[in-house]
Short mmCIF file of C-alpha atoms and ligand atoms in Angstrom, two decimals:
data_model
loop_
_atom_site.label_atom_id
_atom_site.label_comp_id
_atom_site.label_asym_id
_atom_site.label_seq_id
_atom_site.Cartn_x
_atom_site.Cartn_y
_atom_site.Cartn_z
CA UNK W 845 31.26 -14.00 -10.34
CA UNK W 846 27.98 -11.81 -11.03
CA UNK W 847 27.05 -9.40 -8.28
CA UNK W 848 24.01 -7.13 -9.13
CA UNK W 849 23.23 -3.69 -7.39
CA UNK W 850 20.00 -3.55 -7.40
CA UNK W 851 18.39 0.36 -6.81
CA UNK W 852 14.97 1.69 -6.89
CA UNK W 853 12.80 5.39 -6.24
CA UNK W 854 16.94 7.28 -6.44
CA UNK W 855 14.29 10.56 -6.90
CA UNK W 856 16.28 12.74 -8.47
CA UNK W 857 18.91 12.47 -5.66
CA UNK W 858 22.31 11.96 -6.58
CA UNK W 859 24.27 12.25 -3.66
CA UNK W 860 22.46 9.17 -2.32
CA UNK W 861 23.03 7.80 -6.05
CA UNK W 862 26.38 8.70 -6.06
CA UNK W 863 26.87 6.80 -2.36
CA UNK W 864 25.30 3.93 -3.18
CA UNK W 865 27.03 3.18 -6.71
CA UNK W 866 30.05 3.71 -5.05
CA UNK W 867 29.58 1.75 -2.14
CA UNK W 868 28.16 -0.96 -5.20
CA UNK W 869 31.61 -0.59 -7.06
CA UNK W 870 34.27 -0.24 -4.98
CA UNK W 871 33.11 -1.95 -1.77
CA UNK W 872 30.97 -4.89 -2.87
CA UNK W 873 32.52 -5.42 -6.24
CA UNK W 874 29.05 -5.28 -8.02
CA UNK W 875 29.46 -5.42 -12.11
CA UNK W 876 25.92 -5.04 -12.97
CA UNK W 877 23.14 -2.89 -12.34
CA UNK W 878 19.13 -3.02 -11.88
CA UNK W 879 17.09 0.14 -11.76
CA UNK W 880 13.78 -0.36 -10.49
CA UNK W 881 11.67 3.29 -11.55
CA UNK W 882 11.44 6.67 -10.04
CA UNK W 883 14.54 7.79 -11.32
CA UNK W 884 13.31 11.46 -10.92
CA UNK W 885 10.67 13.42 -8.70
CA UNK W 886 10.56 15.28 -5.58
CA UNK W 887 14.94 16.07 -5.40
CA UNK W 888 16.83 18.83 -7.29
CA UNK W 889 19.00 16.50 -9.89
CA UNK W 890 16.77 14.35 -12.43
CA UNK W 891 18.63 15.40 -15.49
CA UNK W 892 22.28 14.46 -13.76
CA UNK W 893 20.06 11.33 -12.10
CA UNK W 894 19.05 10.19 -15.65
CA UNK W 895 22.25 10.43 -17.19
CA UNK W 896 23.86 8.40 -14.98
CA UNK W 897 21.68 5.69 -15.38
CA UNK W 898 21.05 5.77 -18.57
CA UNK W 899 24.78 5.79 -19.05
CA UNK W 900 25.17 2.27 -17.35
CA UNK W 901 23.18 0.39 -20.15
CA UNK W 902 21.59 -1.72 -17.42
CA UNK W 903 18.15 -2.58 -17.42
CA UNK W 904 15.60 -0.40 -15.91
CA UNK W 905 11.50 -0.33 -15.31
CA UNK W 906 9.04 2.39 -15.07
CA UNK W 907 8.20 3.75 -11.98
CA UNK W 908 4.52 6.33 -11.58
CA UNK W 909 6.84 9.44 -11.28
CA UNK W 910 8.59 8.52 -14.77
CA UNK W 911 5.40 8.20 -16.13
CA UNK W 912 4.22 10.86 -14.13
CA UNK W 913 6.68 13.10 -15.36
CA UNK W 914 6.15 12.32 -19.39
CA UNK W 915 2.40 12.82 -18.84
CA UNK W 916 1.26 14.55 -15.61
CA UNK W 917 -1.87 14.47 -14.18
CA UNK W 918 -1.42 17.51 -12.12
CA UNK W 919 -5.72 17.65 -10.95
CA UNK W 920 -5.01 14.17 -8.99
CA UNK W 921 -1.58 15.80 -6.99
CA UNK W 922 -1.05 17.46 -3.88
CA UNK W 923 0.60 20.66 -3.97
CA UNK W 924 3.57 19.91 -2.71
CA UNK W 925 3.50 16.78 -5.19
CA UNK W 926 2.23 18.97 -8.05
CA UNK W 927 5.18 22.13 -7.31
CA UNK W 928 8.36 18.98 -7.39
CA UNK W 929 6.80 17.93 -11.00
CA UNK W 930 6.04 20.81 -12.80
CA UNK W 931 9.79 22.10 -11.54
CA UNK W 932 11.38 18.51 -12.54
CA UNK W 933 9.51 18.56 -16.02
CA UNK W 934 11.43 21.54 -16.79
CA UNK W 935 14.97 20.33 -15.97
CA UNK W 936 14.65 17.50 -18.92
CA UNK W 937 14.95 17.35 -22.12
CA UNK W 938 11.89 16.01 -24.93
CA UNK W 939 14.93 13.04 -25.82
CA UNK W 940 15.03 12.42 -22.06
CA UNK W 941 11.24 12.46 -21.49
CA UNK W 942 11.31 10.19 -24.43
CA UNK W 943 13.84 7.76 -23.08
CA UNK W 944 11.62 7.83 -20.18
CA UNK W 945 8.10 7.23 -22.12
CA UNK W 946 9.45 3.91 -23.57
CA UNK W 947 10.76 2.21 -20.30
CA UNK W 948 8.99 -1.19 -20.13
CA UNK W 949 6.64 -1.89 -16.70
CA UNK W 950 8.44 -5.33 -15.63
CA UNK W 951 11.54 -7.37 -16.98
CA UNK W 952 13.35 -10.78 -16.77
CA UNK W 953 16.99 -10.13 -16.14
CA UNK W 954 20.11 -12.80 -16.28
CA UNK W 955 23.01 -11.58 -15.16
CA UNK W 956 26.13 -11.94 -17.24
CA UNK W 957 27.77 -15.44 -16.75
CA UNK W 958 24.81 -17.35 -15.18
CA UNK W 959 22.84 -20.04 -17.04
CA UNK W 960 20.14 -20.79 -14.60
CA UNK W 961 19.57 -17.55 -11.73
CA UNK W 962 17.49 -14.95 -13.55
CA UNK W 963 14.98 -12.53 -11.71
CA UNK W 964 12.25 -9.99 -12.87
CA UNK W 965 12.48 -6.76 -11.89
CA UNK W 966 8.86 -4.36 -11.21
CA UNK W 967 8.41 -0.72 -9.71
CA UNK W 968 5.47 -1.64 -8.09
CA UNK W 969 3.96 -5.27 -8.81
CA UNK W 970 3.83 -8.21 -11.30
CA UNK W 971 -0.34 -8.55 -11.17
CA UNK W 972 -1.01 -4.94 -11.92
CA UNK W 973 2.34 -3.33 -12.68
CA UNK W 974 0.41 -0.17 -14.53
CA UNK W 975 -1.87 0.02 -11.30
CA UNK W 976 1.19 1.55 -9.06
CA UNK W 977 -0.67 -0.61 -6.13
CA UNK W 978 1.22 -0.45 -3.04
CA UNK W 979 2.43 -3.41 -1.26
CA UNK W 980 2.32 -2.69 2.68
CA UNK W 981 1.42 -6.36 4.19
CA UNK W 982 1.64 -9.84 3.42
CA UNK W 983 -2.21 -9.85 2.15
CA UNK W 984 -0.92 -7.54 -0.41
CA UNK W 985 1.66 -9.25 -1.74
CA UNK W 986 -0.25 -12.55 -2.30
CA UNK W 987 -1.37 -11.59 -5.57
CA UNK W 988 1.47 -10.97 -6.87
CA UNK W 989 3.02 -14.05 -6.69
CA UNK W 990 0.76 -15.62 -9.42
CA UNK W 991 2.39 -13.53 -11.71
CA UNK W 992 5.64 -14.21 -10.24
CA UNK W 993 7.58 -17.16 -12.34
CA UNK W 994 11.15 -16.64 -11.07
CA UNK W 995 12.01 -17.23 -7.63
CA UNK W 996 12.96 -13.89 -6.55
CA UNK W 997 11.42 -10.47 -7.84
CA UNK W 998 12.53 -7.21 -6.95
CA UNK W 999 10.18 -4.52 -6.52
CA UNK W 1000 10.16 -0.78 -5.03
CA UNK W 1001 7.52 2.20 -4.46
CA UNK W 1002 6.79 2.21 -1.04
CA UNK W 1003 10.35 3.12 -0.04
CA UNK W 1004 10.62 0.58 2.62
CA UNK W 1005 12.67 -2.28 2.50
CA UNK W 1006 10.97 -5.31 3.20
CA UNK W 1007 10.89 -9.41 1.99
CA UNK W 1008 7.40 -11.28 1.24
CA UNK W 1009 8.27 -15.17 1.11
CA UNK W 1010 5.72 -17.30 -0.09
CA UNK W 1011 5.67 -20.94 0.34
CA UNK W 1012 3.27 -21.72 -2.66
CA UNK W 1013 0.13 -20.93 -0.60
CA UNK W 1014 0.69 -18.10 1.55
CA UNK W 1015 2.56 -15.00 1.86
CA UNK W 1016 4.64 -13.75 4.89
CA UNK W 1017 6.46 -10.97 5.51
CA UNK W 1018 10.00 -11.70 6.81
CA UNK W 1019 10.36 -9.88 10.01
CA UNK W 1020 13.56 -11.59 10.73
CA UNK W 1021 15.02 -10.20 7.67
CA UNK W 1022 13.54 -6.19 8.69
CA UNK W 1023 15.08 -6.87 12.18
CA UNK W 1024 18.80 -7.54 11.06
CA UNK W 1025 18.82 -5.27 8.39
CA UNK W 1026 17.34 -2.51 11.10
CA UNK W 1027 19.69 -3.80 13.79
CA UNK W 1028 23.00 -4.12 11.47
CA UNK W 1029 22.00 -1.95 8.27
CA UNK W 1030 23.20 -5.07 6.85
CA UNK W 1031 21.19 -8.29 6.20
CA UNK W 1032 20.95 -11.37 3.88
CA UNK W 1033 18.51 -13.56 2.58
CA UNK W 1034 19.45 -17.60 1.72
CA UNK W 1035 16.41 -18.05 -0.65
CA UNK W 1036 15.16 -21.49 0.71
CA UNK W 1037 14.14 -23.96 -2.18
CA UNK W 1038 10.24 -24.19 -3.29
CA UNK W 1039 9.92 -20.74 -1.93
CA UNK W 1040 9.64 -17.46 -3.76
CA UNK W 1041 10.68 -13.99 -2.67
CA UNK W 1042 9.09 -10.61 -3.47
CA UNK W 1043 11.62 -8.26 -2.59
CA UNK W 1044 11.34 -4.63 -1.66
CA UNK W 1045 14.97 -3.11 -2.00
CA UNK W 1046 13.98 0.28 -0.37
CA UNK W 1047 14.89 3.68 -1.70
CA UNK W 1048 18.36 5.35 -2.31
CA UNK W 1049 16.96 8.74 -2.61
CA UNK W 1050 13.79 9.30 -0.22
CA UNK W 1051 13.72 6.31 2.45
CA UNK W 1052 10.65 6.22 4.11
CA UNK W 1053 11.61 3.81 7.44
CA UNK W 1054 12.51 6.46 9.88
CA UNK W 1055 16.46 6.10 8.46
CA UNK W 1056 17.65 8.48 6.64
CA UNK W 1057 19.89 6.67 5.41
CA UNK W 1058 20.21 5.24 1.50
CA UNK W 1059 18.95 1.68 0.69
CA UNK W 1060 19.44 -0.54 -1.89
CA UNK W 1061 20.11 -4.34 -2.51
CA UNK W 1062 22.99 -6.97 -4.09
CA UNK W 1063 21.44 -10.19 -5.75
CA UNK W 1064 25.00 -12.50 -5.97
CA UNK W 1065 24.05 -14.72 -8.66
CA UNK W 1066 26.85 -17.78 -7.69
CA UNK W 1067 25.76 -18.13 -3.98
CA UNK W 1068 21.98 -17.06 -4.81
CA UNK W 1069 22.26 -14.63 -1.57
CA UNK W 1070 20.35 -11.74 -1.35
CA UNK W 1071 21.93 -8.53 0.78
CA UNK W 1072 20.82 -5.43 1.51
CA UNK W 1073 22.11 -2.47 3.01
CA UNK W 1074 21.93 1.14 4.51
CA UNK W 1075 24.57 3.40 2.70
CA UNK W 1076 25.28 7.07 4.58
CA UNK W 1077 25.60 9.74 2.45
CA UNK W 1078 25.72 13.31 2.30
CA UNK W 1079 22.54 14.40 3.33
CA UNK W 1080 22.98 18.09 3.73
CA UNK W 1081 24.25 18.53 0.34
CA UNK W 1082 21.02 17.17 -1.25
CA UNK W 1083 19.03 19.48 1.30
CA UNK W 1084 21.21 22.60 0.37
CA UNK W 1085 20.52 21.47 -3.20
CA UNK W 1086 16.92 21.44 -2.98
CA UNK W 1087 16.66 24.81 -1.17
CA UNK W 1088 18.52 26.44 -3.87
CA UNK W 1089 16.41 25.04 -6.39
CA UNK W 1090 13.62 26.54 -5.00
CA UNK W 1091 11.82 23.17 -4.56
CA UNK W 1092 9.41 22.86 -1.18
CA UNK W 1093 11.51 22.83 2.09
CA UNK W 1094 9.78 20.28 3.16
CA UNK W 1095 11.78 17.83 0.40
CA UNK W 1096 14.35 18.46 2.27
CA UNK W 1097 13.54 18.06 6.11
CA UNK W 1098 12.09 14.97 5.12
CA UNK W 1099 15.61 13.56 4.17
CA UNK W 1100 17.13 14.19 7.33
CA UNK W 1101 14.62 12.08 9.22
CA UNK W 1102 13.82 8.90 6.89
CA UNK W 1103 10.00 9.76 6.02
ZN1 ZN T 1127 9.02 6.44 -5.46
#
């Protein structure tokens, strides 16, 4: 059995990362790990964040605030944007920043144990992964599926959760799939043969759908089921965190309302 916790844009939050690994672990006895980019940015842990990925040895992908954060462009930010970098540049190391510089922009993963399931994994999108385009409707994500030769792909960046299907000429967004999961925090997709799925897991660290809540997804390689949940976590800790880091106090109001 191969169950894969799949977690994007964790932004330098770790107790969301903390929640969610747990809740990966221990509740829904995930053995493997995807990261999906934006390890750090806009929160008050990146160096604690990028240990404890790093320290799984799963696979991970570059997201525009790790490459932000290596080489920063601070003329195209806006202040508030421009204050959480030049603070999170100077929690990490040169060796981190290098472990950072040399994350790939997409990658094929097979979990452990399984022959024939494997899926790529992208911050932002298979046509122009370097672009950091963001996908927000179905028009969107058409393009991407030309570039898209496994049947599901897992992308994040936009920090809301949300499935593209596309049927080999067009792409839809599954609103079927948003309701549950918005209903339930809880939701599953049966990939249906012929079809392919471009998968937005959400974000642990800064969700962006009006709940505040954590966000990440399980890709169960024997059944070929797709879940996704909300994970509560302690949300006034990573505020307190952020204050006393001196970091804009709008980081953390933002967390307590899911924008
Ligand atoms: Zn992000």
């Amino acid at each position: 059995m191969s169950r894969t916790a799949i977690i994007s844009d964790i932004h330098s939050n770790y107790h969301a990362l903390y929640a969610v690994m747990t809740d990966a672990f221990d509740q829904e006895n995930c053995t493997e790990v995807a990261c999906l980019g934006d390890i750090v940015g806009y929160n008050a842990f990146p160096g604690t964040c990028l240990d404890y990925i790093r320290q799984l040895n799963c696979p991970v992908v570059k997201g525009n605030h790790d490459a932000e954060v290596v080489n920063p462009v601070y003329e195209k930010m806006n202040d508030l944007a421009r204050e959480a970098m030049e603070w999170t540049v100077r929690q990490l190391t040169d060796e981190q920043l290098q472990w950072l510089a040399r994350l790939q922009y997409q990658r094929m993963v097979r979990p452990h144990g399984t022959r024939a399931a494997s899926f790529t994994i992208v911050h932002s999108t298979l046509d122009q992964p370097k672009a950091w385009n963001y996908i927000i409707n179905s028009n969107d994500a058409a393009g991407n599926f030309n570039k898209q030769f496994s049947q599901l792909c897992f992308h994040g960046h936009t920090h809301v959760p949300k499935i593209y299907a596309w049927d080999g000429r067009h792409a839809e967004e599954d609103y079927d799939f948003k309701h549950r999961l918005v209903m339930n925090g809880y939701a599953e997709l049966c990939p249906a043969e012929g079809h392919k799925y471009f998968v937005n897991v959400g974000s642990v660290g800064q969700p962006r759908d009006n709940d505040p809540r954590a966000c990440y997804a399980i890709f169960d390689s024997d059944t070929n089921v797709v879940i996704m949940k909300r994970v509560p976590y302690d949300i006034a800790g990573a505020q307190n965190a952020i204050i006393e880091a001196g970091l804009p106090a709008y980081l953390a109001e933002r967390l307590a309302v899911g924008c």
